[in-house]
């Protein structure tokens, strides 16, 4: 389920060419289809913990999956850009609801011995989408209409949503009455935990670099290397396969090298790689290799940090909020950076946007490292 809707979101960036032609809008404004969707995701995830505490989670899943299918279909059927933005926003709201259900399953729906396995599922689904879903969609779209692969992914959402609904836990614990004050209240309570606010601000800014590059990738590879949609899809295939594979290895890597060494080493390696390729001056093969290694290192330090959430923030009660904050900060980062890129890439030039991504990485990573050093590193 995560794979299918992540493939749809990630496929927008490399398909900016046919999409901007279909809707008759400037190339960079096609990125607003990403930012409006992620705005909806942010709002959906904001309400998620309060909804999972108040309503039957299996019903939330059913509503979210149905919304994904319906609004995605309406987006594919329309030709008006404003209507498309609305349907993408509503699709995002449904994504946010489903994402909160996934975090509820991680913390409360599976046995404790499967906690790390669920983290691997959540962290690997999007890279798998980048590795398989996006290249497959791009290659198919280069030979047919751009909507065809997105219709196929919509069908996959329907099938996987129905399958997950079928196996949802029967017991969900006690429910509390829903009220609007608890929507933000649960997040404010979580952010009052020592170091939590700094960590999640850092994560938001750090994600602006990671997601910002993916959102810009269609324009970046076109401007610097003149890649066609099919060639870009093959480049993303290489990047995504490496990124997806490493997610399954991180728990073993932590055991082999220790959290401290693995987290710090991967973060420093990322800091060295980003300035080396971001300007697009390297030969294409080297650029793809360094982008791949950068994304691989991102998965390592991000997943290593997420696994330590119970140690960073040792609290009792509904831990869904902390999981949802990971999703919330990621999509908030994508919302902010894709909206900015859609508005200013042509005005400021791609070079300014590239170094803005570097600045986001440095600032966000510094905050994440600060919290890790105060809570889990060396302990």
Short mmCIF file of C-alpha atoms in Angstrom, two decimals:
data_model
loop_
_atom_site.label_atom_id
_atom_site.label_comp_id
_atom_site.label_asym_id
_atom_site.label_seq_id
_atom_site.Cartn_x
_atom_site.Cartn_y
_atom_site.Cartn_z
CA UNK A 1 0.00 0.00 0.00
CA UNK A 2 2.79 2.44 0.91
CA UNK A 3 4.73 1.38 -2.18
CA UNK A 4 1.85 2.16 -4.51
CA UNK A 5 0.99 5.66 -3.28
CA UNK A 6 4.69 6.54 -2.85
CA UNK A 7 5.30 5.47 -6.45
CA UNK A 8 2.55 7.84 -7.58
CA UNK A 9 4.03 10.78 -5.62
CA UNK A 10 7.61 10.08 -6.69
CA UNK A 11 6.61 9.63 -10.35
CA UNK A 12 5.31 13.21 -10.61
CA UNK A 13 8.83 14.71 -10.59
CA UNK A 14 10.32 12.72 -13.52
CA UNK A 15 7.05 13.09 -15.46
CA UNK A 16 7.02 16.91 -15.26
CA UNK A 17 7.52 17.08 -19.05
CA UNK A 18 4.35 15.29 -20.18
CA UNK A 19 2.38 16.57 -17.18
CA UNK A 20 3.15 20.25 -17.84
CA UNK A 21 2.25 19.71 -21.50
CA UNK A 22 -1.04 18.02 -20.58
CA UNK A 23 -2.17 20.81 -18.25
CA UNK A 24 -0.57 23.66 -20.19
CA UNK A 25 1.40 25.10 -17.26
CA UNK A 26 5.11 26.06 -16.90
CA UNK A 27 7.50 23.18 -16.22
CA UNK A 28 8.33 24.15 -12.64
CA UNK A 29 4.67 24.76 -11.71
CA UNK A 30 3.95 21.08 -12.32
CA UNK A 31 5.80 20.54 -9.02
CA UNK A 32 2.80 22.12 -7.25
CA UNK A 33 1.05 18.79 -7.80
CA UNK A 34 3.59 17.46 -5.30
CA UNK A 35 3.39 20.32 -2.80
CA UNK A 36 -0.44 20.39 -2.70
CA UNK A 37 -0.51 16.63 -2.15
CA UNK A 38 2.02 16.84 0.67
CA UNK A 39 0.07 19.70 2.25
CA UNK A 40 -2.86 17.28 2.47
CA UNK A 41 -0.58 14.58 3.89
CA UNK A 42 0.64 16.95 6.60
CA UNK A 43 -2.94 17.77 7.64
CA UNK A 44 -3.94 14.10 7.53
CA UNK A 45 -0.99 13.04 9.66
CA UNK A 46 -1.67 15.89 12.10
CA UNK A 47 -5.10 14.42 12.81
CA UNK A 48 -3.86 10.82 12.70
CA UNK A 49 -2.94 10.12 16.35
CA UNK A 50 -6.18 11.67 17.64
CA UNK A 51 -8.18 9.67 15.11
CA UNK A 52 -6.45 6.36 15.92
CA UNK A 53 -7.09 6.99 19.62
CA UNK A 54 -10.77 7.72 19.06
CA UNK A 55 -11.99 5.64 16.11
CA UNK A 56 -11.69 2.05 15.01
CA UNK A 57 -8.40 1.91 13.11
CA UNK A 58 -9.63 -0.62 10.55
CA UNK A 59 -12.38 1.83 9.54
CA UNK A 60 -9.84 4.64 9.24
CA UNK A 61 -7.83 2.41 6.94
CA UNK A 62 -10.88 1.67 4.80
CA UNK A 63 -11.75 5.37 4.52
CA UNK A 64 -8.16 6.33 3.72
CA UNK A 65 -7.71 3.65 1.07
CA UNK A 66 -11.05 4.53 -0.55
CA UNK A 67 -10.05 8.20 -0.65
CA UNK A 68 -6.74 7.31 -2.28
CA UNK A 69 -8.46 5.39 -5.06
CA UNK A 70 -11.27 7.89 -5.71
CA UNK A 71 -9.24 11.12 -5.71
CA UNK A 72 -6.40 9.59 -7.70
CA UNK A 73 -8.90 8.51 -10.37
CA UNK A 74 -10.44 12.00 -10.49
CA UNK A 75 -6.96 13.53 -10.88
CA UNK A 76 -6.20 11.27 -13.84
CA UNK A 77 -9.53 12.03 -15.51
CA UNK A 78 -9.36 15.83 -15.31
CA UNK A 79 -7.66 18.28 -17.66
CA UNK A 80 -7.99 21.46 -15.56
CA UNK A 81 -4.87 22.23 -13.49
CA UNK A 82 -6.78 23.80 -10.59
CA UNK A 83 -9.03 20.78 -10.31
CA UNK A 84 -5.96 18.56 -10.48
CA UNK A 85 -4.42 20.46 -7.56
CA UNK A 86 -7.61 19.98 -5.53
CA UNK A 87 -7.73 16.23 -6.20
CA UNK A 88 -4.03 15.90 -5.35
CA UNK A 89 -4.68 17.72 -2.04
CA UNK A 90 -7.53 15.34 -1.18
CA UNK A 91 -5.37 12.39 -2.21
CA UNK A 92 -2.78 13.69 0.24
CA UNK A 93 -5.32 13.84 3.08
CA UNK A 94 -6.04 10.17 2.46
CA UNK A 95 -2.30 9.39 2.41
CA UNK A 96 -1.92 11.06 5.80
CA UNK A 97 -4.72 8.97 7.27
CA UNK A 98 -3.19 5.74 5.96
CA UNK A 99 0.28 6.76 7.20
CA UNK A 100 -1.07 7.20 10.74
CA UNK A 101 -2.65 3.76 10.55
CA UNK A 102 0.76 2.34 9.59
CA UNK A 103 2.43 3.92 12.62
CA UNK A 104 -0.37 2.64 14.87
CA UNK A 105 0.31 -0.85 13.52
CA UNK A 106 4.03 -0.42 14.20
CA UNK A 107 3.66 0.57 17.85
CA UNK A 108 0.40 -1.12 18.85
CA UNK A 109 -0.73 -3.57 16.17
CA UNK A 110 2.16 -6.07 16.02
CA UNK A 111 4.03 -7.98 18.70
CA UNK A 112 7.10 -6.23 20.18
CA UNK A 113 9.51 -8.69 18.58
CA UNK A 114 8.37 -7.43 15.16
CA UNK A 115 8.90 -3.74 15.95
CA UNK A 116 12.18 -3.46 14.00
CA UNK A 117 10.67 -5.47 11.14
CA UNK A 118 7.80 -2.98 10.88
CA UNK A 119 10.28 -0.09 10.91
CA UNK A 120 12.06 -1.78 7.99
CA UNK A 121 8.71 -2.08 6.17
CA UNK A 122 7.90 1.60 6.65
CA UNK A 123 11.39 2.84 5.81
CA UNK A 124 11.93 0.61 2.77
CA UNK A 125 8.56 1.10 1.04
CA UNK A 126 9.34 4.53 -0.40
CA UNK A 127 12.85 3.58 -1.62
CA UNK A 128 11.33 0.47 -3.19
CA UNK A 129 8.87 2.77 -4.93
CA UNK A 130 11.79 4.84 -6.20
CA UNK A 131 13.67 1.70 -7.23
CA UNK A 132 10.85 -0.17 -8.95
CA UNK A 133 7.61 1.81 -9.14
CA UNK A 134 8.97 5.08 -10.51
CA UNK A 135 11.31 3.62 -13.19
CA UNK A 136 8.58 1.21 -14.29
CA UNK A 137 6.07 4.06 -14.46
CA UNK A 138 8.51 6.27 -16.35
CA UNK A 139 9.45 3.60 -18.87
CA UNK A 140 5.79 2.76 -19.50
CA UNK A 141 4.85 6.43 -19.76
CA UNK A 142 7.62 6.99 -22.33
CA UNK A 143 5.85 4.45 -24.58
CA UNK A 144 2.20 5.25 -23.75
CA UNK A 145 0.23 8.09 -22.18
CA UNK A 146 1.60 9.30 -18.82
CA UNK A 147 -1.68 8.35 -17.12
CA UNK A 148 -1.42 4.62 -17.96
CA UNK A 149 1.14 3.60 -15.27
CA UNK A 150 -0.62 5.80 -12.71
CA UNK A 151 -3.90 3.94 -13.38
CA UNK A 152 -2.05 0.68 -12.71
CA UNK A 153 -0.74 2.03 -9.40
CA UNK A 154 -4.26 3.12 -8.47
CA UNK A 155 -5.44 -0.47 -8.93
CA UNK A 156 -2.57 -1.63 -6.71
CA UNK A 157 -3.73 0.78 -3.99
CA UNK A 158 -7.23 -0.73 -4.13
CA UNK A 159 -5.96 -4.31 -3.95
CA UNK A 160 -3.40 -3.75 -1.18
CA UNK A 161 -5.78 -1.60 0.87
CA UNK A 162 -8.40 -4.35 0.76
CA UNK A 163 -5.80 -6.98 1.72
CA UNK A 164 -4.55 -4.96 4.70
CA UNK A 165 -8.10 -4.27 5.88
CA UNK A 166 -8.75 -8.04 5.84
CA UNK A 167 -5.88 -8.77 8.27
CA UNK A 168 -6.24 -5.79 10.64
CA UNK A 169 -6.16 -6.71 14.38
CA UNK A 170 -9.54 -7.42 15.94
CA UNK A 171 -8.57 -5.88 19.30
CA UNK A 172 -7.61 -2.20 19.30
CA UNK A 173 -7.82 -1.24 22.98
CA UNK A 174 -9.92 1.44 24.63
CA UNK A 175 -10.98 4.47 22.61
CA UNK A 176 -11.30 8.07 23.78
CA UNK A 177 -13.96 10.53 22.59
CA UNK A 178 -12.70 12.60 19.66
CA UNK A 179 -12.36 16.36 19.99
CA UNK A 180 -10.48 18.89 17.89
CA UNK A 181 -8.28 20.08 20.77
CA UNK A 182 -6.67 16.65 20.93
CA UNK A 183 -5.59 16.86 17.27
CA UNK A 184 -2.82 19.31 18.12
CA UNK A 185 -2.79 18.45 21.83
CA UNK A 186 -1.15 15.06 21.33
CA UNK A 187 1.60 16.61 19.22
CA UNK A 188 2.19 19.44 21.68
CA UNK A 189 2.47 16.89 24.47
CA UNK A 190 5.00 14.87 22.46
CA UNK A 191 7.04 17.96 21.55
CA UNK A 192 7.27 18.94 25.23
CA UNK A 193 9.33 15.81 25.84
CA UNK A 194 12.98 16.91 26.31
CA UNK A 195 14.84 17.35 22.97
CA UNK A 196 11.82 16.28 20.88
CA UNK A 197 11.12 19.72 19.38
CA UNK A 198 14.76 20.21 18.34
CA UNK A 199 14.92 16.72 16.83
CA UNK A 200 11.79 17.11 14.73
CA UNK A 201 12.69 20.61 13.55
CA UNK A 202 16.03 19.18 12.48
CA UNK A 203 14.33 16.29 10.72
CA UNK A 204 12.03 18.67 8.82
CA UNK A 205 14.92 20.77 7.54
CA UNK A 206 17.05 17.71 6.75
CA UNK A 207 14.18 16.16 4.76
CA UNK A 208 13.93 19.35 2.73
CA UNK A 209 17.27 18.35 1.21
CA UNK A 210 16.46 14.67 0.62
CA UNK A 211 12.96 15.16 -0.78
CA UNK A 212 13.95 18.44 -2.42
CA UNK A 213 16.46 16.67 -4.64
CA UNK A 214 13.93 14.00 -5.63
CA UNK A 215 11.30 16.66 -6.39
CA UNK A 216 13.86 18.52 -8.52
CA UNK A 217 15.28 15.37 -10.13
CA UNK A 218 13.30 15.60 -13.37
CA UNK A 219 14.42 19.18 -13.97
CA UNK A 220 17.95 18.55 -12.56
CA UNK A 221 18.79 15.63 -14.84
CA UNK A 222 17.20 17.39 -17.81
CA UNK A 223 19.07 20.68 -17.35
CA UNK A 224 22.49 19.22 -16.49
CA UNK A 225 22.52 16.01 -18.53
CA UNK A 226 19.66 16.28 -21.05
CA UNK A 227 18.15 12.94 -20.05
CA UNK A 228 14.91 11.70 -21.59
CA UNK A 229 12.15 10.26 -19.39
CA UNK A 230 13.31 6.71 -20.17
CA UNK A 231 16.96 7.54 -19.36
CA UNK A 232 15.95 9.31 -16.15
CA UNK A 233 13.88 6.29 -15.15
CA UNK A 234 16.93 4.04 -15.54
CA UNK A 235 19.03 6.41 -13.41
CA UNK A 236 16.36 6.38 -10.69
CA UNK A 237 16.30 2.58 -10.93
CA UNK A 238 19.98 2.42 -9.96
CA UNK A 239 19.56 4.95 -7.15
CA UNK A 240 16.39 3.39 -5.78
CA UNK A 241 17.62 -0.22 -5.81
CA UNK A 242 20.62 0.66 -3.65
CA UNK A 243 18.49 2.81 -1.35
CA UNK A 244 15.89 0.08 -0.92
CA UNK A 245 18.40 -2.70 -0.31
CA UNK A 246 20.22 -0.92 2.49
CA UNK A 247 17.03 -0.54 4.56
CA UNK A 248 16.94 -4.29 5.11
CA UNK A 249 20.58 -4.27 6.23
CA UNK A 250 20.54 -1.42 8.77
CA UNK A 251 19.51 -3.54 11.83
CA UNK A 252 22.38 -5.95 11.07
CA UNK A 253 24.76 -3.05 10.45
CA UNK A 254 23.87 -1.60 13.85
CA UNK A 255 24.74 -4.93 15.48
CA UNK A 256 27.99 -5.18 13.52
CA UNK A 257 29.30 -1.61 13.88
CA UNK A 258 27.30 -0.17 16.78
CA UNK A 259 24.76 2.65 16.56
CA UNK A 260 27.22 5.44 17.37
CA UNK A 261 29.77 4.57 14.69
CA UNK A 262 27.16 3.82 12.03
CA UNK A 263 25.04 6.93 12.62
CA UNK A 264 27.94 9.38 12.80
CA UNK A 265 29.88 7.83 9.92
CA UNK A 266 26.94 7.81 7.51
CA UNK A 267 26.01 11.40 8.41
CA UNK A 268 29.56 12.67 7.78
CA UNK A 269 29.80 10.72 4.52
CA UNK A 270 26.58 12.35 3.32
CA UNK A 271 27.97 15.78 4.16
CA UNK A 272 31.01 15.10 1.95
CA UNK A 273 29.04 13.67 -0.98
CA UNK A 274 26.33 16.30 -1.44
CA UNK A 275 28.53 19.28 -2.49
CA UNK A 276 30.47 16.97 -4.82
CA UNK A 277 27.52 16.18 -7.14
CA UNK A 278 24.87 18.82 -6.55
CA UNK A 279 26.24 21.28 -9.13
CA UNK A 280 25.88 18.76 -11.97
CA UNK A 281 29.50 19.18 -13.12
CA UNK A 282 30.52 15.52 -12.85
CA UNK A 283 30.18 13.07 -15.74
CA UNK A 284 26.78 11.38 -15.68
CA UNK A 285 28.07 7.99 -14.47
CA UNK A 286 29.91 9.57 -11.56
CA UNK A 287 26.96 11.81 -10.72
CA UNK A 288 24.57 8.85 -10.55
CA UNK A 289 27.11 6.92 -8.44
CA UNK A 290 27.49 9.75 -5.90
CA UNK A 291 23.75 10.47 -5.79
CA UNK A 292 23.19 6.76 -5.14
CA UNK A 293 25.74 6.67 -2.32
CA UNK A 294 24.30 9.87 -0.81
CA UNK A 295 20.77 8.44 -0.79
CA UNK A 296 22.09 5.16 0.62
CA UNK A 297 23.82 6.99 3.49
CA UNK A 298 20.64 8.98 4.10
CA UNK A 299 18.73 5.75 4.64
CA UNK A 300 21.38 4.50 7.07
CA UNK A 301 21.51 7.49 9.43
CA UNK A 302 17.76 8.18 9.17
CA UNK A 303 16.75 4.63 9.98
CA UNK A 304 19.38 4.32 12.71
CA UNK A 305 17.95 7.44 14.36
CA UNK A 306 14.31 6.29 14.04
CA UNK A 307 15.09 2.92 15.63
CA UNK A 308 16.35 4.80 18.70
CA UNK A 309 13.13 6.80 19.18
CA UNK A 310 12.12 4.77 22.27
CA UNK A 311 15.56 5.57 23.75
CA UNK A 312 15.59 9.23 22.69
CA UNK A 313 12.10 9.81 24.07
CA UNK A 314 11.39 7.18 26.77
CA UNK A 315 7.70 7.82 27.41
CA UNK A 316 4.65 5.66 27.97
CA UNK A 317 1.24 5.97 26.34
CA UNK A 318 0.35 6.42 22.68
CA UNK A 319 3.66 6.23 20.81
CA UNK A 320 1.83 6.63 17.50
CA UNK A 321 2.41 10.38 17.86
CA UNK A 322 6.19 10.02 17.68
CA UNK A 323 5.91 7.77 14.64
CA UNK A 324 3.48 10.16 12.99
CA UNK A 325 5.88 13.02 13.69
CA UNK A 326 8.45 11.26 11.53
CA UNK A 327 5.97 11.12 8.66
CA UNK A 328 4.71 14.63 9.40
CA UNK A 329 8.16 16.23 9.38
CA UNK A 330 9.17 14.37 6.22
CA UNK A 331 6.11 15.48 4.27
CA UNK A 332 6.20 18.99 5.73
CA UNK A 333 9.77 19.24 4.47
CA UNK A 334 8.69 18.07 1.01
CA UNK A 335 5.71 20.46 1.02
CA UNK A 336 7.90 23.47 1.81
CA UNK A 337 10.74 22.68 -0.57
CA UNK A 338 8.65 21.49 -3.54
CA UNK A 339 6.43 24.57 -3.23
CA UNK A 340 9.52 26.78 -3.16
CA UNK A 341 11.08 24.95 -6.12
CA UNK A 342 7.84 25.20 -8.09
CA UNK A 343 7.76 28.96 -7.52
CA UNK A 344 11.42 30.01 -7.75
CA UNK A 345 13.45 27.50 -9.81
CA UNK A 346 12.96 29.48 -13.01
CA UNK A 347 13.22 32.86 -11.27
CA UNK A 348 16.33 32.27 -9.15
CA UNK A 349 17.99 29.62 -11.28
CA UNK A 350 18.66 25.98 -10.52
CA UNK A 351 22.09 26.78 -9.00
CA UNK A 352 20.52 28.75 -6.13
CA UNK A 353 18.08 25.92 -5.42
CA UNK A 354 20.93 23.38 -5.39
CA UNK A 355 22.88 25.25 -2.72
CA UNK A 356 19.71 25.85 -0.74
CA UNK A 357 19.44 22.05 -0.51
CA UNK A 358 23.01 21.91 0.81
CA UNK A 359 22.17 24.51 3.46
CA UNK A 360 19.08 22.53 4.49
CA UNK A 361 21.18 19.39 4.89
CA UNK A 362 23.81 21.10 7.05
CA UNK A 363 21.32 22.87 9.34
CA UNK A 364 18.97 19.89 9.75
CA UNK A 365 21.74 17.35 10.28
CA UNK A 366 23.39 19.52 12.93
CA UNK A 367 20.15 19.59 14.97
CA UNK A 368 19.60 15.82 14.61
CA UNK A 369 23.18 15.11 15.70
CA UNK A 370 22.82 17.43 18.68
CA UNK A 371 19.81 15.49 19.98
CA UNK A 372 21.44 12.11 19.33
CA UNK A 373 24.57 13.22 21.18
CA UNK A 374 22.53 14.29 24.21
CA UNK A 375 20.35 11.15 24.36
CA UNK A 376 21.83 7.99 22.86
CA UNK A 377 25.35 8.49 21.48
CA UNK A 378 27.95 7.05 23.84
CA UNK A 379 25.31 5.49 26.10
#
